[in-house]
PDB file of C-alpha atoms in Angstrom:
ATOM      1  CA  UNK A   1      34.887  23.520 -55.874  1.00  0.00           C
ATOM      2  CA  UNK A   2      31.613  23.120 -56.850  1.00  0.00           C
ATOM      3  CA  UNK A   3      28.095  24.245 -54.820  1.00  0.00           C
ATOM      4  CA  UNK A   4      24.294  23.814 -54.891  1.00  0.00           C
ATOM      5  CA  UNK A   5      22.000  26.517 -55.628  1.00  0.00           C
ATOM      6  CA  UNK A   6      22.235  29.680 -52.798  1.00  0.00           C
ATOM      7  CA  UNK A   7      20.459  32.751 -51.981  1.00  0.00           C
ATOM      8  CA  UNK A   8      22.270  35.224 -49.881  1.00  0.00           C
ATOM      9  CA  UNK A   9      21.995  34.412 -46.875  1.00  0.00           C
ATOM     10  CA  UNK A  10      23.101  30.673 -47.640  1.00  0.00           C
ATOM     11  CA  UNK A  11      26.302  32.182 -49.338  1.00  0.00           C
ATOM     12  CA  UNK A  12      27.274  33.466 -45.451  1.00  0.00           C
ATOM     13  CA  UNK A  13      26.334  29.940 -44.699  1.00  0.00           C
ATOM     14  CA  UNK A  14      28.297  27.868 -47.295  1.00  0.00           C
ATOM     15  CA  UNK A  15      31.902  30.033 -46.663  1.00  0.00           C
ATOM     16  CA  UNK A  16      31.140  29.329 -42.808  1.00  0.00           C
ATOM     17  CA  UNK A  17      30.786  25.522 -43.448  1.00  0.00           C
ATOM     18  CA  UNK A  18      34.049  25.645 -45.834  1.00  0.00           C
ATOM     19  CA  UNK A  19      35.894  27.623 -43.173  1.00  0.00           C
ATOM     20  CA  UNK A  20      34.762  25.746 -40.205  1.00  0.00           C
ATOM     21  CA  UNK A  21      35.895  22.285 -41.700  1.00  0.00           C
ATOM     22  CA  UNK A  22      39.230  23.295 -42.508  1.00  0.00           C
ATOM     23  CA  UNK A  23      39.776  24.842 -39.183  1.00  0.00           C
ATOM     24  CA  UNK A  24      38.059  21.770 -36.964  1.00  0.00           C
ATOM     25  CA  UNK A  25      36.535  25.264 -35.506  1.00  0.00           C
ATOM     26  CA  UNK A  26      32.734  25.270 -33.979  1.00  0.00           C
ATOM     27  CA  UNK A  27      30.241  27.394 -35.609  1.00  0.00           C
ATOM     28  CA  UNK A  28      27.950  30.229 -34.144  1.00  0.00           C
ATOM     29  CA  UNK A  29      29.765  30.153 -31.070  1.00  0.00           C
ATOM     30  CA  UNK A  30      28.418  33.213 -28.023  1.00  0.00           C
ATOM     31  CA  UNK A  31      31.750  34.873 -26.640  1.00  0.00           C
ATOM     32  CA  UNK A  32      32.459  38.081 -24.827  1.00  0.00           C
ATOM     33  CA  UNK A  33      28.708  39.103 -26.114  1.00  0.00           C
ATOM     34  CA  UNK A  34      29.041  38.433 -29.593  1.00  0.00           C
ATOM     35  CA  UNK A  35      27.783  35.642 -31.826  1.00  0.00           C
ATOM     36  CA  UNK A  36      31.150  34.776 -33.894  1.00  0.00           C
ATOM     37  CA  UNK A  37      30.858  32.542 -37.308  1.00  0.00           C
ATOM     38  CA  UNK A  38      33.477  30.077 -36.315  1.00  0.00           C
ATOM     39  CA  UNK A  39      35.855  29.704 -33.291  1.00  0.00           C
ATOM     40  CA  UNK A  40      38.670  27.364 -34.160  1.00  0.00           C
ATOM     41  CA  UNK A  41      40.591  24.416 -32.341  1.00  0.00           C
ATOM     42  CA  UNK A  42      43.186  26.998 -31.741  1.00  0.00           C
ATOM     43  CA  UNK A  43      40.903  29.214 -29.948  1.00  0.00           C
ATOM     44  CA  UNK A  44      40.993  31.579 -32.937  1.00  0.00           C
ATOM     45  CA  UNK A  45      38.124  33.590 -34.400  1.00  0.00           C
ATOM     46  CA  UNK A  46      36.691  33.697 -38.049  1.00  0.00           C
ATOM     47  CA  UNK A  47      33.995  35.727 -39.201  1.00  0.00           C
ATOM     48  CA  UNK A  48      32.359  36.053 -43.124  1.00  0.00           C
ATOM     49  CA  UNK A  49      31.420  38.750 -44.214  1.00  0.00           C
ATOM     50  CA  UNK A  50      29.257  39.325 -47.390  1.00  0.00           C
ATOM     51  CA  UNK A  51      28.065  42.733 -46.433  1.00  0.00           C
ATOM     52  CA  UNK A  52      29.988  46.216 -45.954  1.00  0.00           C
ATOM     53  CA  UNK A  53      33.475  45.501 -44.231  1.00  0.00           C
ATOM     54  CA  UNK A  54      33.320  48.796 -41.809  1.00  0.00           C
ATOM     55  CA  UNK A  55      30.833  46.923 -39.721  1.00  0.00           C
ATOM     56  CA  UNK A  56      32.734  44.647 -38.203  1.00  0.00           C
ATOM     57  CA  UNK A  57      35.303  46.988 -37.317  1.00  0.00           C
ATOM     58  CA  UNK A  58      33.548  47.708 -33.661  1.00  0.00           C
ATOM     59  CA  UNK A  59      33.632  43.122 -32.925  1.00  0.00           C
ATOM     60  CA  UNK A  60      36.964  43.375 -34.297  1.00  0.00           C
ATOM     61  CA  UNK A  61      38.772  45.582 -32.336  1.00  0.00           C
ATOM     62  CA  UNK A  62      37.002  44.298 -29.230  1.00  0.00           C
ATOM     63  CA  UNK A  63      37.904  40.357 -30.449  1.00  0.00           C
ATOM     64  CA  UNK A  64      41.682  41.784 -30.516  1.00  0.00           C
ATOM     65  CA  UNK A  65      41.422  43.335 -27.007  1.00  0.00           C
ATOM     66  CA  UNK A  66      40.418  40.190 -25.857  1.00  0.00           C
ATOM     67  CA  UNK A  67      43.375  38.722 -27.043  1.00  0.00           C
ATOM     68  CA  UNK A  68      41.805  36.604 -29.952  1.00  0.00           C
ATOM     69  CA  UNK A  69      42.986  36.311 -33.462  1.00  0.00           C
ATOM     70  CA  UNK A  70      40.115  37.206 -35.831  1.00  0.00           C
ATOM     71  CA  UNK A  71      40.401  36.329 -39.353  1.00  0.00           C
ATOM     72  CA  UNK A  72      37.326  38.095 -41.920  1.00  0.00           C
ATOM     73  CA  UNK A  73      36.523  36.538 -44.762  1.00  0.00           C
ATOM     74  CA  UNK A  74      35.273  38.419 -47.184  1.00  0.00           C
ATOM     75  CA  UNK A  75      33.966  37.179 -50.890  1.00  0.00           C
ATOM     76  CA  UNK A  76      34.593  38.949 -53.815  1.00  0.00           C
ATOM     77  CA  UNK A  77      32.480  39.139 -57.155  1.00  0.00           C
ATOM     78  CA  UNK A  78      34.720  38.471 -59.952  1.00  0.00           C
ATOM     79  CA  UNK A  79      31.978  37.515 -62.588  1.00  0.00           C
ATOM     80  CA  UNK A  80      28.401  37.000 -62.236  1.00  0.00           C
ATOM     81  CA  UNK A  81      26.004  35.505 -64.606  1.00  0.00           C
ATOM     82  CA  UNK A  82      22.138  37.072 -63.953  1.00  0.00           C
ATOM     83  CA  UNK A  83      19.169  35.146 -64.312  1.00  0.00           C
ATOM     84  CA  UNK A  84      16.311  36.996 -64.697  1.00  0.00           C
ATOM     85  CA  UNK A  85      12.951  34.872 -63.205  1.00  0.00           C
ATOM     86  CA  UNK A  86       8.724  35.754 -63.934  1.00  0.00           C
ATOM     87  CA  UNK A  87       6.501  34.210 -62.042  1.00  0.00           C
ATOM     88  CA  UNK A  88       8.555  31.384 -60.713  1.00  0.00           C
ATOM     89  CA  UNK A  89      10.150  31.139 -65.150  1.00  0.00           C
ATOM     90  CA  UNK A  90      13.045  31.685 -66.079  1.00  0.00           C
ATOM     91  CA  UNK A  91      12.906  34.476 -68.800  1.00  0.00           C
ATOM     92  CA  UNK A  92      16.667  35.449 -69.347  1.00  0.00           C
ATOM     93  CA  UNK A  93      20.186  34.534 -68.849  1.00  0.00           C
ATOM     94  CA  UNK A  94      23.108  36.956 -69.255  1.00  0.00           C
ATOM     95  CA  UNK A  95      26.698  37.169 -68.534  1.00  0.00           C
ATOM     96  CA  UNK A  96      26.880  40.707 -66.609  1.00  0.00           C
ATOM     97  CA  UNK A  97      29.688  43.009 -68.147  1.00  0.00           C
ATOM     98  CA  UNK A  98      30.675  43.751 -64.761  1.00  0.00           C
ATOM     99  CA  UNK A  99      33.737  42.225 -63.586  1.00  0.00           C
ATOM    100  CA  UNK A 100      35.461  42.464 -60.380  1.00  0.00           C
ATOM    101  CA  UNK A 101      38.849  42.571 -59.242  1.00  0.00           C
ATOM    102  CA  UNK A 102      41.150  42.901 -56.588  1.00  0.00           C
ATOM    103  CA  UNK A 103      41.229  46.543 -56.450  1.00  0.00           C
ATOM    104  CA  UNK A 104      37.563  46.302 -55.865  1.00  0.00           C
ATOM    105  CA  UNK A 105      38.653  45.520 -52.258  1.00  0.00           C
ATOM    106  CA  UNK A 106      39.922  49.278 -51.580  1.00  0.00           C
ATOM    107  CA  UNK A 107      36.349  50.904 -51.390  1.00  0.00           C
ATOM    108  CA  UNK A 108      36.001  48.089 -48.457  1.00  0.00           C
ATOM    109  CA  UNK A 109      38.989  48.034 -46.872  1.00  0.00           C
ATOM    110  CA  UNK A 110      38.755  52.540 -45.875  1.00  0.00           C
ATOM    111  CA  UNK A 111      37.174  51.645 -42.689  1.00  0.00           C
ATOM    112  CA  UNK A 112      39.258  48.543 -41.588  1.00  0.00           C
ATOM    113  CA  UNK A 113      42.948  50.295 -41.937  1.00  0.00           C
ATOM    114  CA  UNK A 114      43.280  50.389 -38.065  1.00  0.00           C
ATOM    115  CA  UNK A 115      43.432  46.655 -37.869  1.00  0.00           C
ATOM    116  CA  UNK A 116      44.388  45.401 -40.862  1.00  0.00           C
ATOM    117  CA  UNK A 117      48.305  45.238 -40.204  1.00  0.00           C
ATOM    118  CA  UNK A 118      47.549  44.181 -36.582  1.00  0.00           C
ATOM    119  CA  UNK A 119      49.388  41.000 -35.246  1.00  0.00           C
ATOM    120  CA  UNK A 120      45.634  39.314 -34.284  1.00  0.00           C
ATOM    121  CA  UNK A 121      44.053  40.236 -37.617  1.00  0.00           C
ATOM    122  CA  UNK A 122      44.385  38.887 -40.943  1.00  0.00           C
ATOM    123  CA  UNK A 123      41.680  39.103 -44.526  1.00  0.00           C
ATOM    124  CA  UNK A 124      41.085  36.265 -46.767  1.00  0.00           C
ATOM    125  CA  UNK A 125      39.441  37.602 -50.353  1.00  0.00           C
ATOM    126  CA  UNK A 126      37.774  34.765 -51.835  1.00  0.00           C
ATOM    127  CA  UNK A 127      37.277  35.408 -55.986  1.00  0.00           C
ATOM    128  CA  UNK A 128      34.204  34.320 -56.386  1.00  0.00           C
ATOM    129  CA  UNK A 129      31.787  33.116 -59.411  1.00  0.00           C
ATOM    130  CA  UNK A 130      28.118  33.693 -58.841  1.00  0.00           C
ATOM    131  CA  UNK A 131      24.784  33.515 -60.525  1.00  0.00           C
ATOM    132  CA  UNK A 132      22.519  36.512 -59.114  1.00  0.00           C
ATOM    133  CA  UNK A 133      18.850  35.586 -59.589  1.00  0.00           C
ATOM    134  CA  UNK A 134      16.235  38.412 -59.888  1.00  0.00           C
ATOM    135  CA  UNK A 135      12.731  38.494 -60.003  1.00  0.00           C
ATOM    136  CA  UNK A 136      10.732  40.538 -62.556  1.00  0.00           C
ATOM    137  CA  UNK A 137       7.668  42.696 -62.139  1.00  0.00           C
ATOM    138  CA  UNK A 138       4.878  44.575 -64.036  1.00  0.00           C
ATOM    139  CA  UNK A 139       5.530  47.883 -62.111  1.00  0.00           C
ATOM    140  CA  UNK A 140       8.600  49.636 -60.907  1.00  0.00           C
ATOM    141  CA  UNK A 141       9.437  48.840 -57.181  1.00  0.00           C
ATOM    142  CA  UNK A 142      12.080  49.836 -54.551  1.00  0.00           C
ATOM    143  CA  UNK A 143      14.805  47.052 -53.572  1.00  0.00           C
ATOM    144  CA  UNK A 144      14.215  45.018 -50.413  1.00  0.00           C
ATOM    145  CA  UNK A 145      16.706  47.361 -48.871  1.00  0.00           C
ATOM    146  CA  UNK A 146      15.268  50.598 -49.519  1.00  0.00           C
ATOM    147  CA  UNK A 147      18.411  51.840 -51.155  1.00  0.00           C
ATOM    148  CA  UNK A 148      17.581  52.312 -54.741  1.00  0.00           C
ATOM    149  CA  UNK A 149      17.597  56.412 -56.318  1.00  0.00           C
ATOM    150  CA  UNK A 150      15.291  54.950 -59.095  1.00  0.00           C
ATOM    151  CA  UNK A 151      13.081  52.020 -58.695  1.00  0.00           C
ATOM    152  CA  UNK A 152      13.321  49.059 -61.200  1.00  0.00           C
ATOM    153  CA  UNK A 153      10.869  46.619 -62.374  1.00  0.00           C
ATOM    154  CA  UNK A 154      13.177  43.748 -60.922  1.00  0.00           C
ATOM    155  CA  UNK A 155      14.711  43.102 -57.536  1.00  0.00           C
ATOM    156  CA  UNK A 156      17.169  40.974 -56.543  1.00  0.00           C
ATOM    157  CA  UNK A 157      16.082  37.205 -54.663  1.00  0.00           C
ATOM    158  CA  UNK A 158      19.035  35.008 -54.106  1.00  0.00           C
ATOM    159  CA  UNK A 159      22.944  34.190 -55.697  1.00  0.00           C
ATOM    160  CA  UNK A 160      24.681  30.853 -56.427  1.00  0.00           C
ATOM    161  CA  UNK A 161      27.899  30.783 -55.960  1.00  0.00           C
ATOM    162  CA  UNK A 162      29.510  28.562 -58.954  1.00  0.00           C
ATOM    163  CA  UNK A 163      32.896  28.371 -57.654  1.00  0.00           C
ATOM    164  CA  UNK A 164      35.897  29.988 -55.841  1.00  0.00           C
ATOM    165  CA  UNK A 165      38.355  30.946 -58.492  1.00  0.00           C
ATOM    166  CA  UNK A 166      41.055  31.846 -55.810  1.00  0.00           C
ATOM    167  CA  UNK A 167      41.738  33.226 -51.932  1.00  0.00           C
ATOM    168  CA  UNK A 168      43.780  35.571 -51.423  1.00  0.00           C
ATOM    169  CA  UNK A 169      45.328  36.170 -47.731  1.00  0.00           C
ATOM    170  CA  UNK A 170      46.171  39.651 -46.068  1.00  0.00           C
ATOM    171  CA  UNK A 171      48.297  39.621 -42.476  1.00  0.00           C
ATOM    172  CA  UNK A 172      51.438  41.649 -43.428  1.00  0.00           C
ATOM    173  CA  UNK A 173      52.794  44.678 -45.283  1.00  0.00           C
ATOM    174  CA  UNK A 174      54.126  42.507 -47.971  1.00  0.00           C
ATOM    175  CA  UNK A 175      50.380  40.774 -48.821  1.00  0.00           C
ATOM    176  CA  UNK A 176      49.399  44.780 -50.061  1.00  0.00           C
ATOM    177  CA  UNK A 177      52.485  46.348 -51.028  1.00  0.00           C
ATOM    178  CA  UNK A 178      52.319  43.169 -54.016  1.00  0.00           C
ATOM    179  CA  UNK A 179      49.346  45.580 -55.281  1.00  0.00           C
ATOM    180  CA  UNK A 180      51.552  48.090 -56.201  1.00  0.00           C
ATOM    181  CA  UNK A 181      52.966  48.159 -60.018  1.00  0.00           C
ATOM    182  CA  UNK A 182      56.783  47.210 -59.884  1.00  0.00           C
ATOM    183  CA  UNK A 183      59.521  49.407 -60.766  1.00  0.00           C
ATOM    184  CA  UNK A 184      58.229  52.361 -58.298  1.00  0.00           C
ATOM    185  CA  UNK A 185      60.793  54.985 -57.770  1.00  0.00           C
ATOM    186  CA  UNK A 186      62.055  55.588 -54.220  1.00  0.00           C
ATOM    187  CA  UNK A 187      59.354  59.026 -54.540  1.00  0.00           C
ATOM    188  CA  UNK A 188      56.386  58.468 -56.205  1.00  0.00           C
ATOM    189  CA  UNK A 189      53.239  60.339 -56.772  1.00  0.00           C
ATOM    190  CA  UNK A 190      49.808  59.156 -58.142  1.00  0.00           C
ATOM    191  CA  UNK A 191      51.032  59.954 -61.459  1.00  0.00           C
ATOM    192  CA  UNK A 192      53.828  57.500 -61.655  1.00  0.00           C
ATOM    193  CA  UNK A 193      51.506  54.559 -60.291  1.00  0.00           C
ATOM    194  CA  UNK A 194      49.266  55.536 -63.095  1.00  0.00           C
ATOM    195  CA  UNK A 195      51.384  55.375 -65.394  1.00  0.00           C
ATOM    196  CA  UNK A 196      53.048  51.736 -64.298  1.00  0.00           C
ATOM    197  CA  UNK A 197      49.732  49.929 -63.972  1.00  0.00           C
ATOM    198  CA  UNK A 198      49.127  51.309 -67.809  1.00  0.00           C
ATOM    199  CA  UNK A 199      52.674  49.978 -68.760  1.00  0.00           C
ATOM    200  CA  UNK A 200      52.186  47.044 -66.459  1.00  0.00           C
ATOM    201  CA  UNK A 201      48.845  46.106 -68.131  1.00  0.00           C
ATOM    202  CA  UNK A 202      47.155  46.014 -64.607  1.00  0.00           C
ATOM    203  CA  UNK A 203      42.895  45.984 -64.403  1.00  0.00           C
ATOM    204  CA  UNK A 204      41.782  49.566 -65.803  1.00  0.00           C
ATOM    205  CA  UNK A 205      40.386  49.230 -62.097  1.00  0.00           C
ATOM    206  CA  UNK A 206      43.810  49.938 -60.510  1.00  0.00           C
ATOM    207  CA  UNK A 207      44.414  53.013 -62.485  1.00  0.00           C
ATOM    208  CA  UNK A 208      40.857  54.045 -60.703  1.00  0.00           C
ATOM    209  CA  UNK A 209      41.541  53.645 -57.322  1.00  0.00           C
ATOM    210  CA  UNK A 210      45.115  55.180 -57.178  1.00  0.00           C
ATOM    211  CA  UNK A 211      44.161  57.830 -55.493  1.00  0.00           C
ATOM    212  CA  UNK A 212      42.106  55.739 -52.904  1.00  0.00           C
ATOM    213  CA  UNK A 213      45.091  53.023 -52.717  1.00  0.00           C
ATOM    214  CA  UNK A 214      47.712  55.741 -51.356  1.00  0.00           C
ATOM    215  CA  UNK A 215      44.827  56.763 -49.070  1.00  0.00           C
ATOM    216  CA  UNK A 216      44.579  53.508 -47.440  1.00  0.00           C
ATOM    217  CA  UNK A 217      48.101  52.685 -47.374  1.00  0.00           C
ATOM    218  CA  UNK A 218      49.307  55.835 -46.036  1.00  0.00           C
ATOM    219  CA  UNK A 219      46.964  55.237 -43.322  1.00  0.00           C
ATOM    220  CA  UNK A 220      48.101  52.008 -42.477  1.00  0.00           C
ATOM    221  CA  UNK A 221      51.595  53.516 -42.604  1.00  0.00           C
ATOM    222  CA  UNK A 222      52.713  51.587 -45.244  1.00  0.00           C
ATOM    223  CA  UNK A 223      53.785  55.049 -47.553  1.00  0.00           C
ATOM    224  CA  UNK A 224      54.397  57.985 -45.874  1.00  0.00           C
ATOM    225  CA  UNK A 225      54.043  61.506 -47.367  1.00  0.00           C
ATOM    226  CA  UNK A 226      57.832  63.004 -48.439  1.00  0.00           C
ATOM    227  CA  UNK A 227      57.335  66.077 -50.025  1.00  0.00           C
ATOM    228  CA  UNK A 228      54.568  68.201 -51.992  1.00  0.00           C
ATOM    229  CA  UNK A 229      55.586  69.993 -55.192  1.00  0.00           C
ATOM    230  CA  UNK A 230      53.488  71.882 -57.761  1.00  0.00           C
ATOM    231  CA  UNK A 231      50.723  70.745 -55.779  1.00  0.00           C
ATOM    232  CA  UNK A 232      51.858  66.995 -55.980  1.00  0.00           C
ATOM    233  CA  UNK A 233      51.716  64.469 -53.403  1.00  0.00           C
ATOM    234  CA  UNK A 234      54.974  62.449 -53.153  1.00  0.00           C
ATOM    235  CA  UNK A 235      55.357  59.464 -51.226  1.00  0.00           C
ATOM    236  CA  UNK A 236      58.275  56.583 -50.465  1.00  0.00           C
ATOM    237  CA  UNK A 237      57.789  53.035 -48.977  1.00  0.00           C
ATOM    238  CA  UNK A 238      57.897  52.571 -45.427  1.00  0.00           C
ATOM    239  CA  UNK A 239      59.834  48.818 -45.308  1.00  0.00           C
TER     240      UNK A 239
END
């Protein structure tokens, strides 16, 4: 699937077109005081989000108490090629070394683990290739959002998104337990995942966020804690 050139906001705008086709669903639709991306024939809710997850945990839960289905969409950088712009010229074009994953989606995902196993909620991850275009300056300056420790003598001014390499959907225990290495013995501790994503040849990302991945799923009730020896966390699966 192929697109035109996109800055940021237009991304939001493109996955909200995409979405709203496939669902026959309307598009900026006012309900219950919000504004909602998409509400569907089915009277279902679907919202993109290209920003921090955790902020659309307060719409969510109301959305659910209302008794609506709410899907998020959510895209996910897999690879990104920069292009680097002066004075409206294109002065460089690099493949970033940065490369995303699924297991990127745990540092989102903290704030959202009271809904995400909820009958009304479900998460599509969309891999996504972009093109991130920057513009470059003479002096150092702060980014647009204020948020930089050190400023830069770039900042960022729009993405393209090339293509969707995949979606991914989320609405049951099954759709993140499949993140887990195989082979787990009934107890486990961080150690053993470790060691099975190494075996396994899973993203070096994985091994990262093992830590974070029993967080989430123990708070989702997916594991739940057995035992603690030597200082050691052990956990089984709660099927």
């Amino acid at each position: 699937m192929e697109f035109s050139t996109l800055n940021e906001s237009n991304l939001h705008k493109t996955l909200k077109l995409i979405y709203a086709e496939q669902s026959n669903g309307k598009t900026e639709v006012e309900l219950y005081g919000h504004v909602y991306d998409i509400l569907t024939e089915n009277n279902e809710i679907i919202e993109i989000q290209t920003g921090t997850l955790v902020k659309l945990l307060p719409k969510i839960l109301d959305t659910i108490n209302k008794g609506h289905k709410i899907k998020v969409v959510y895209p996910l950088v897999i690879s990104k090629t920069i292009e680097t712009y002066k004075e409206g010229k294109l002065i460089s074009k690099r493949k970033s070394p940065k490369k995303g994953n699924i297991y990127s989606l745990f540092k989102e995902i903290t704030g959202l683990y009271p809904v995400l196993l909820d009958n009304h909620f479900s998460l599509d991850l969309v891999l996504a290739d972009i093109s991130e275009y920057r513009e470059k300056f003479e002096d150092l300056v702060q980014s647009a959002n204020n948020k930089r420790r050190f400023r830069k003598d770039w900042n960022k001014t729009g993405k393209k998104l090339n293509f969707i390499q995949d979606t991914l959907h989320f609405d049951k225990k099954d759709d993140y337990l499949k993140l887990l290495p195989e082979n787990l013995p009934d107890e486990f501790s961080s150690k053993e995942i470790k060691e099975l994503f190494i075996q396994q040849k899973f993203p070096a990302l994985a091994t990262q966020s093992t830590n974070l991945i029993l967080w989430v799923f123990n708070h989702m009730n997916l594991i739940e804690l057995t035992k603690i020896e030597n200082k050691k966390k052990y956990y089984k699966i709660n099927y």
